[in-house]
Amino acid sequence: MISLGIESTAHTFGVGIVTSEGEILANVWDSYKSPEGGMRPHELAEHHFSTAVKVIRDALDRAGLTLSDISVIGYSRGPGIGQALLIGAFVARSLALKYRKPLVGVNHPLAHVEIGRKVTKSYDPVVLYVSGGNTQVITHNGRRYVVLGETLDVGLGNAQDKLGREIGLPFPAGPKLDRMVGKWVELPYTVKGMDLSFSGLLTEALRRIKSGERVEDVVWSFMEVAFSMTIEVAERALALSGKDELLLVGGVAASPRLKEKAEVMCRERGARLKVPPVELVRDNGAMIAWTAILSYRIRGPEPIEESSIKPQWRIDEIEWPLTDI
Ligand code: ATP
Ligand code: FE2
């Protein structure tokens, strides 16, 4: 079985092609970028619409396949930005109809988790999922994935990107902010039980920059506080669940500083840290293709006329067994 997966929840239109053994034959994407920072939904939709055909062709060329060789078509059904999701769902539905292939709608956070488990061979980890829109600590409870802790407001990546926009950096700002070095500035650290909040931290960082404090100092301290809060919750989840592996996924997992903090924490408590390669932690089509294979095995295809988008779909709404890796 060969699966073609389409990712289009936010900035990236991606197409991956994956076999039923989990071999990645292609993983191609085109990401929306904005020189002024930020993401405007209609611009995302235009971007995805205009790049879709090229990205699909590139992925098929790389895999050396045609659409008739594909056995199942997966698409990211949600959560995400409605206008971006619609383009991916529409393209996937059109291909499924034209080539008479089964169609599978995939939950985007679940796809981050499943590709991470597969490529790092991590069977039952605590997952730290840190991206633009999401910051969640997830684990499997025997019947489904559950969210042990999460942000109560913005995702860590979105908070970073907003800070970047205010200091004139293009979107996405995360990688540039991550490399800035400065001196310590006291900023609010907000962990509430197992949950996190980044909005107070962001507001205070912006206020300090406006009042003339050195940008590098504020950015460095912002990242330090945001990452420490996140790792604290992940550590508590390891302690409470008794699990001994931490899997990092989501675009912010590309941050060397976050990985370093996670490594120190894991070493201190005798846990193993698992981090997939960058092209598989960020938004990509291969994770959708792989999760479509799992989903097809578990519950078969969805009737094409019932294919839809679910902009608010949570990982913990889905009955999902812990699959072999
Ligand atoms: P989701 O829909 O899962 O929330 P997303 O749309 O935010 O995903 P991802 O590709 O998973 O997309 O994550 C993008 C985020 O990752 C952006 O906020 C970006 O700034 C951040 N990011 C990317 N590289 C780095 C890095 N090296 N350091 C810190 N942040 C990074
Ligand atoms: Fe994502």
Short mmCIF file of C-alpha atoms and ligand atoms in Angstrom, two decimals:
data_model
loop_
_atom_site.label_atom_id
_atom_site.label_comp_id
_atom_site.label_asym_id
_atom_site.label_seq_id
_atom_site.Cartn_x
_atom_site.Cartn_y
_atom_site.Cartn_z
CA MET A 1 0.00 0.00 0.00
CA ILE A 2 1.27 3.48 -0.89
CA SER A 3 -0.26 6.60 0.63
CA LEU A 4 -0.18 10.18 -0.62
CA GLY A 5 -0.80 12.73 2.14
CA ILE A 6 -1.65 16.41 1.81
CA GLU A 7 -0.88 18.89 4.60
CA SER A 8 -2.53 22.32 4.54
CA THR A 9 -3.52 23.39 8.07
CA ALA A 10 -1.54 26.64 8.16
CA HIS A 11 1.54 28.06 6.39
CA THR A 12 2.64 24.87 4.58
CA PHE A 13 1.20 23.10 1.58
CA GLY A 14 2.97 19.75 1.72
CA VAL A 15 2.71 16.41 -0.04
CA GLY A 16 4.28 13.20 1.23
CA ILE A 17 4.32 9.70 -0.21
CA VAL A 18 4.83 6.83 2.23
CA THR A 19 4.64 3.01 2.02
CA SER A 20 2.77 0.77 4.46
CA GLU A 21 6.14 -0.10 6.06
CA GLY A 22 6.68 3.59 6.78
CA GLU A 23 9.29 4.20 4.12
CA ILE A 24 9.17 7.84 3.04
CA LEU A 25 9.39 8.00 -0.77
CA ALA A 26 8.84 11.78 -1.01
CA ASN A 27 8.23 14.70 1.32
CA VAL A 28 7.88 18.00 -0.55
CA TRP A 29 6.42 21.32 0.59
CA ASP A 30 6.09 24.98 -0.19
CA SER A 31 5.61 27.28 2.78
CA TYR A 32 3.98 30.71 2.82
CA LYS A 33 6.32 33.40 4.00
CA SER A 34 5.53 37.00 4.81
CA PRO A 35 8.16 39.77 4.79
CA GLU A 36 5.97 41.86 7.14
CA GLY A 37 5.38 38.92 9.48
CA GLY A 38 2.03 37.32 10.36
CA MET A 39 -0.30 35.00 8.43
CA ARG A 40 -3.40 36.28 6.64
CA PRO A 41 -5.90 33.47 5.99
CA HIS A 42 -6.85 34.51 2.44
CA GLU A 43 -3.15 34.80 1.51
CA LEU A 44 -2.55 31.29 2.83
CA ALA A 45 -5.41 29.98 0.70
CA GLU A 46 -4.05 31.75 -2.39
CA HIS A 47 -0.58 30.39 -1.70
CA HIS A 48 -1.82 26.80 -1.32
CA PHE A 49 -4.07 27.04 -4.36
CA SER A 50 -1.29 28.34 -6.58
CA THR A 51 1.40 25.87 -5.42
CA ALA A 52 -0.70 22.68 -5.03
CA VAL A 53 -0.23 21.25 -8.51
CA LYS A 54 3.53 21.84 -8.53
CA VAL A 55 4.04 20.30 -5.07
CA ILE A 56 1.99 17.20 -6.01
CA ARG A 57 3.95 16.77 -9.26
CA ASP A 58 7.30 17.23 -7.48
CA ALA A 59 6.38 14.61 -4.86
CA LEU A 60 5.30 12.07 -7.48
CA ASP A 61 8.47 12.72 -9.54
CA ARG A 62 10.66 12.24 -6.48
CA ALA A 63 8.93 8.96 -5.66
CA GLY A 64 9.05 7.90 -9.33
CA LEU A 65 5.30 7.20 -9.26
CA THR A 66 2.08 8.33 -10.91
CA LEU A 67 -1.27 8.89 -9.24
CA SER A 68 -2.51 5.49 -10.38
CA ASP A 69 0.22 3.84 -8.22
CA ILE A 70 -1.25 5.45 -5.08
CA SER A 71 -3.55 3.27 -2.93
CA VAL A 72 -4.95 5.83 -0.47
CA ILE A 73 -5.17 9.63 -0.28
CA GLY A 74 -4.89 11.38 3.10
CA TYR A 75 -5.46 15.04 3.92
CA SER A 76 -5.20 17.15 7.07
CA ARG A 77 -8.76 17.62 8.22
CA GLY A 78 -7.97 19.86 11.19
CA PRO A 79 -7.32 21.60 13.45
CA GLY A 80 -6.15 24.64 11.52
CA ILE A 81 -7.08 27.76 9.64
CA GLY A 82 -10.34 27.14 7.76
CA GLN A 83 -9.38 28.75 4.48
CA ALA A 84 -6.08 26.85 4.34
CA LEU A 85 -7.71 23.53 5.31
CA LEU A 86 -10.33 23.87 2.57
CA ILE A 87 -7.71 23.94 -0.20
CA GLY A 88 -6.08 20.70 0.99
CA ALA A 89 -9.43 18.95 1.50
CA PHE A 90 -10.68 20.09 -1.90
CA VAL A 91 -7.54 18.94 -3.72
CA ALA A 92 -7.58 15.57 -1.92
CA ARG A 93 -11.27 15.02 -2.63
CA SER A 94 -10.79 15.89 -6.32
CA LEU A 95 -7.90 13.42 -6.67
CA ALA A 96 -9.83 10.70 -4.84
CA LEU A 97 -12.83 11.17 -7.13
CA LYS A 98 -10.85 11.37 -10.36
CA TYR A 99 -8.54 8.43 -9.63
CA ARG A 100 -11.13 6.42 -7.62
CA LYS A 101 -8.96 6.16 -4.50
CA PRO A 102 -10.08 5.82 -0.89
CA LEU A 103 -9.93 9.08 1.08
CA VAL A 104 -8.90 9.52 4.73
CA GLY A 105 -9.13 12.74 6.79
CA VAL A 106 -6.27 12.97 9.30
CA ASN A 107 -5.97 14.82 12.62
CA HIS A 108 -2.90 17.05 12.34
CA PRO A 109 -1.54 16.73 15.93
CA LEU A 110 -2.05 12.95 15.73
CA ALA A 111 0.05 12.95 12.55
CA HIS A 112 2.87 14.87 14.31
CA VAL A 113 2.82 12.23 17.07
CA GLU A 114 2.57 9.15 14.82
CA ILE A 115 5.40 10.09 12.43
CA GLY A 116 7.52 10.96 15.48
CA ARG A 117 6.88 7.57 17.10
CA LYS A 118 7.60 5.78 13.85
CA VAL A 119 10.90 7.41 12.92
CA THR A 120 12.34 7.50 16.44
CA LYS A 121 10.99 4.04 17.39
CA SER A 122 9.37 5.40 20.51
CA TYR A 123 6.48 3.12 21.46
CA ASP A 124 4.70 4.85 24.36
CA PRO A 125 6.27 8.26 25.04
CA VAL A 126 5.19 11.47 26.68
CA VAL A 127 4.97 13.82 23.68
CA LEU A 128 5.86 17.49 23.84
CA TYR A 129 4.11 19.03 20.83
CA VAL A 130 5.31 22.59 20.34
CA SER A 131 4.38 24.43 17.18
CA GLY A 132 2.91 27.73 16.06
CA GLY A 133 -0.71 27.07 16.97
CA ASN A 134 -0.26 24.33 19.57
CA THR A 135 1.63 23.67 22.77
CA GLN A 136 0.50 20.41 24.32
CA VAL A 137 1.87 17.60 26.44
CA ILE A 138 0.26 14.40 25.20
CA THR A 139 0.34 10.73 26.09
CA HIS A 140 -1.61 7.55 25.36
CA ASN A 141 -3.95 6.22 28.05
CA GLY A 142 -4.50 2.76 26.56
CA ARG A 143 -7.55 3.84 24.51
CA ARG A 144 -6.65 7.21 23.03
CA TYR A 145 -4.18 10.08 23.21
CA VAL A 146 -4.94 12.48 26.03
CA VAL A 147 -3.69 16.00 26.65
CA LEU A 148 -2.04 16.19 30.07
CA GLY A 149 -1.26 19.89 29.83
CA GLU A 150 -1.47 22.67 27.27
CA THR A 151 -1.36 26.38 26.62
CA LEU A 152 -4.38 28.28 27.88
CA ASP A 153 -3.92 30.99 25.25
CA VAL A 154 -1.48 31.21 22.30
CA GLY A 155 0.91 28.50 21.10
CA LEU A 156 4.60 29.03 21.85
CA GLY A 157 5.49 29.40 18.14
CA ASN A 158 2.78 32.01 17.55
CA ALA A 159 3.97 33.96 20.60
CA GLN A 160 7.52 33.92 19.17
CA ASP A 161 6.34 34.92 15.71
CA LYS A 162 4.31 37.82 17.15
CA LEU A 163 7.35 39.04 19.07
CA GLY A 164 9.38 38.73 15.85
CA ARG A 165 6.84 40.73 13.87
CA GLU A 166 6.96 43.57 16.39
CA ILE A 167 10.74 43.83 16.00
CA GLY A 168 10.54 43.73 12.21
CA LEU A 169 11.46 40.10 11.49
CA PRO A 170 9.77 38.21 8.62
CA PHE A 171 7.46 35.24 9.32
CA PRO A 172 8.36 32.71 10.68
CA ALA A 173 10.61 34.44 13.21
CA GLY A 174 11.33 31.44 15.49
CA PRO A 175 14.68 30.36 13.98
CA LYS A 176 16.09 33.92 14.14
CA LEU A 177 14.89 34.57 17.70
CA ASP A 178 16.34 31.24 18.75
CA ARG A 179 19.85 32.36 17.78
CA MET A 180 19.76 35.71 19.63
CA VAL A 181 21.91 35.96 22.75
CA GLY A 182 21.55 38.59 25.48
CA LYS A 183 21.45 39.28 29.19
CA TRP A 184 18.81 38.19 31.68
CA VAL A 185 15.69 40.36 32.04
CA GLU A 186 13.00 39.33 34.56
CA LEU A 187 9.81 38.26 32.71
CA PRO A 188 6.59 36.54 33.93
CA TYR A 189 6.78 32.75 34.20
CA THR A 190 3.25 31.28 34.14
CA VAL A 191 2.68 27.58 34.77
CA LYS A 192 -0.75 26.68 36.21
CA GLY A 193 -0.75 23.08 37.34
CA MET A 194 -0.19 21.17 34.08
CA ASP A 195 -1.11 24.14 31.87
CA LEU A 196 0.82 27.10 30.51
CA SER A 197 0.13 30.67 29.51
CA PHE A 198 2.31 32.72 27.16
CA SER A 199 0.21 35.86 26.72
CA GLY A 200 1.47 37.66 29.84
CA LEU A 201 5.05 36.82 28.90
CA LEU A 202 4.53 38.18 25.38
CA THR A 203 2.82 41.37 26.56
CA GLU A 204 5.58 42.11 29.07
CA ALA A 205 8.35 41.37 26.53
CA LEU A 206 6.73 43.77 24.04
CA ARG A 207 6.29 46.44 26.72
CA ARG A 208 9.96 46.24 27.66
CA ILE A 209 11.11 46.51 24.05
CA LYS A 210 8.86 49.57 23.54
CA SER A 211 10.27 51.15 26.69
CA GLY A 212 13.77 50.96 25.18
CA GLU A 213 15.35 47.83 26.68
CA ARG A 214 17.84 45.97 24.43
CA VAL A 215 16.00 43.74 21.98
CA GLU A 216 18.54 40.90 22.30
CA ASP A 217 18.19 40.85 26.10
CA VAL A 218 14.40 40.73 26.00
CA VAL A 219 14.25 38.11 23.22
CA TRP A 220 16.85 35.87 24.88
CA SER A 221 15.01 36.03 28.21
CA PHE A 222 11.64 35.47 26.51
CA MET A 223 12.90 32.26 24.89
CA GLU A 224 14.54 31.14 28.13
CA VAL A 225 11.32 31.57 30.12
CA ALA A 226 9.01 30.10 27.43
CA PHE A 227 11.19 26.99 26.97
CA SER A 228 11.70 26.48 30.71
CA MET A 229 7.93 26.65 31.35
CA THR A 230 7.34 24.07 28.61
CA ILE A 231 10.02 21.69 29.83
CA GLU A 232 8.72 21.98 33.40
CA VAL A 233 5.29 20.70 32.32
CA ALA A 234 6.86 17.92 30.24
CA GLU A 235 8.90 16.84 33.26
CA ARG A 236 5.83 16.75 35.48
CA ALA A 237 4.05 14.62 32.85
CA LEU A 238 6.95 12.13 32.87
CA ALA A 239 6.82 12.00 36.66
CA LEU A 240 3.03 11.54 36.83
CA SER A 241 2.76 8.99 34.01
CA GLY A 242 5.82 6.97 34.98
CA LYS A 243 6.87 6.86 31.31
CA ASP A 244 10.54 7.08 30.43
CA GLU A 245 10.65 8.59 26.94
CA LEU A 246 10.05 12.17 25.83
CA LEU A 247 9.25 12.73 22.15
CA LEU A 248 9.58 16.27 20.79
CA VAL A 249 7.41 17.20 17.78
CA GLY A 250 6.10 20.37 16.08
CA GLY A 251 8.04 23.15 14.34
CA VAL A 252 9.54 24.57 17.55
CA ALA A 253 11.19 21.16 18.17
CA ALA A 254 13.72 22.35 15.55
CA SER A 255 15.11 24.72 18.19
CA PRO A 256 18.59 23.67 19.42
CA ARG A 257 17.96 25.53 22.68
CA LEU A 258 14.71 23.70 23.40
CA LYS A 259 16.39 20.36 22.61
CA GLU A 260 19.25 21.18 24.96
CA LYS A 261 16.87 21.96 27.82
CA ALA A 262 14.91 18.77 27.13
CA GLU A 263 18.14 16.78 27.06
CA VAL A 264 19.30 18.09 30.44
CA MET A 265 15.91 17.39 32.03
CA CYS A 266 15.73 13.86 30.57
CA ARG A 267 19.29 13.03 31.61
CA GLU A 268 18.60 14.17 35.19
CA ARG A 269 15.63 11.83 35.52
CA GLY A 270 16.97 8.89 33.52
CA ALA A 271 14.54 9.32 30.61
CA ARG A 272 15.35 9.07 26.88
CA LEU A 273 14.83 12.05 24.57
CA LYS A 274 13.60 11.32 21.04
CA VAL A 275 13.64 14.03 18.36
CA PRO A 276 12.75 13.28 14.72
CA PRO A 277 14.68 15.05 11.92
CA VAL A 278 13.65 18.66 11.24
CA GLU A 279 11.77 17.85 8.02
CA LEU A 280 9.48 15.55 10.02
CA VAL A 281 8.88 17.72 13.12
CA ARG A 282 7.66 20.73 11.10
CA ASP A 283 4.40 20.64 9.15
CA ASN A 284 4.83 18.14 6.29
CA GLY A 285 2.88 15.80 4.03
CA ALA A 286 4.73 12.59 4.99
CA MET A 287 3.19 12.64 8.48
CA ILE A 288 -0.28 12.91 6.95
CA ALA A 289 0.44 10.08 4.48
CA TRP A 290 1.72 7.79 7.27
CA THR A 291 -1.20 8.53 9.61
CA ALA A 292 -3.63 7.97 6.71
CA ILE A 293 -2.21 4.44 6.38
CA LEU A 294 -2.72 3.79 10.11
CA SER A 295 -6.21 5.27 10.02
CA TYR A 296 -7.15 3.25 6.93
CA ARG A 297 -6.01 0.07 8.73
CA ILE A 298 -7.97 0.97 11.86
CA ARG A 299 -11.27 2.19 10.40
CA GLY A 300 -11.12 2.13 6.59
CA PRO A 301 -11.86 4.98 4.17
CA GLU A 302 -14.38 7.77 4.72
CA PRO A 303 -17.25 8.23 2.25
CA ILE A 304 -16.05 10.97 -0.10
CA GLU A 305 -19.25 12.99 0.31
CA GLU A 306 -18.63 13.02 4.09
CA SER A 307 -15.11 14.44 3.75
CA SER A 308 -14.95 17.73 5.60
CA ILE A 309 -12.71 20.07 7.51
CA LYS A 310 -12.70 20.40 11.31
CA PRO A 311 -10.88 23.61 12.27
CA GLN A 312 -11.18 22.87 16.03
CA TRP A 313 -10.58 19.08 16.03
CA ARG A 314 -8.64 17.89 19.09
CA ILE A 315 -6.44 14.80 19.32
CA ASP A 316 -8.30 13.61 22.45
CA GLU A 317 -11.61 13.33 20.57
CA ILE A 318 -10.38 10.27 18.67
CA GLU A 319 -10.49 6.61 19.77
CA TRP A 320 -7.08 5.43 18.63
CA PRO A 321 -5.05 2.35 19.62
CA LEU A 322 -1.32 2.51 20.28
CA THR A 323 -0.04 0.98 17.04
CA ASP A 324 3.14 -1.08 16.62
CA ILE A 325 6.15 0.86 15.40
P1 ATP B 1 0.48 23.43 14.08
O1 ATP B 1 -0.65 23.47 13.12
O2 ATP B 1 0.86 22.05 14.48
O3 ATP B 1 0.34 24.36 15.20
P2 ATP B 1 2.31 25.13 12.70
O4 ATP B 1 1.38 25.57 11.65
O5 ATP B 1 2.65 26.08 13.72
O6 ATP B 1 1.79 23.77 13.24
P3 ATP B 1 4.99 24.02 12.44
O7 ATP B 1 5.79 23.89 11.17
O8 ATP B 1 4.73 22.78 13.22
O9 ATP B 1 3.66 24.70 11.96
O10 ATP B 1 5.67 25.08 13.41
C1 ATP B 1 6.01 26.39 12.99
C2 ATP B 1 6.57 27.17 14.15
O11 ATP B 1 7.88 26.69 14.47
C3 ATP B 1 6.71 28.65 13.87
O12 ATP B 1 6.09 29.37 14.93
C4 ATP B 1 8.22 28.88 13.86
O13 ATP B 1 8.59 30.16 14.32
C5 ATP B 1 8.72 27.79 14.78
N1 ATP B 1 10.11 27.40 14.55
C6 ATP B 1 10.66 26.84 13.45
N2 ATP B 1 11.99 26.66 13.60
C7 ATP B 1 12.30 27.09 14.86
C8 ATP B 1 13.50 27.19 15.62
N3 ATP B 1 14.67 26.78 15.14
N4 ATP B 1 13.43 27.69 16.86
C9 ATP B 1 12.25 28.09 17.37
N5 ATP B 1 11.09 28.05 16.70
C10 ATP B 1 11.11 27.55 15.46
FE FE2 B 2 1.91 21.38 12.83
#
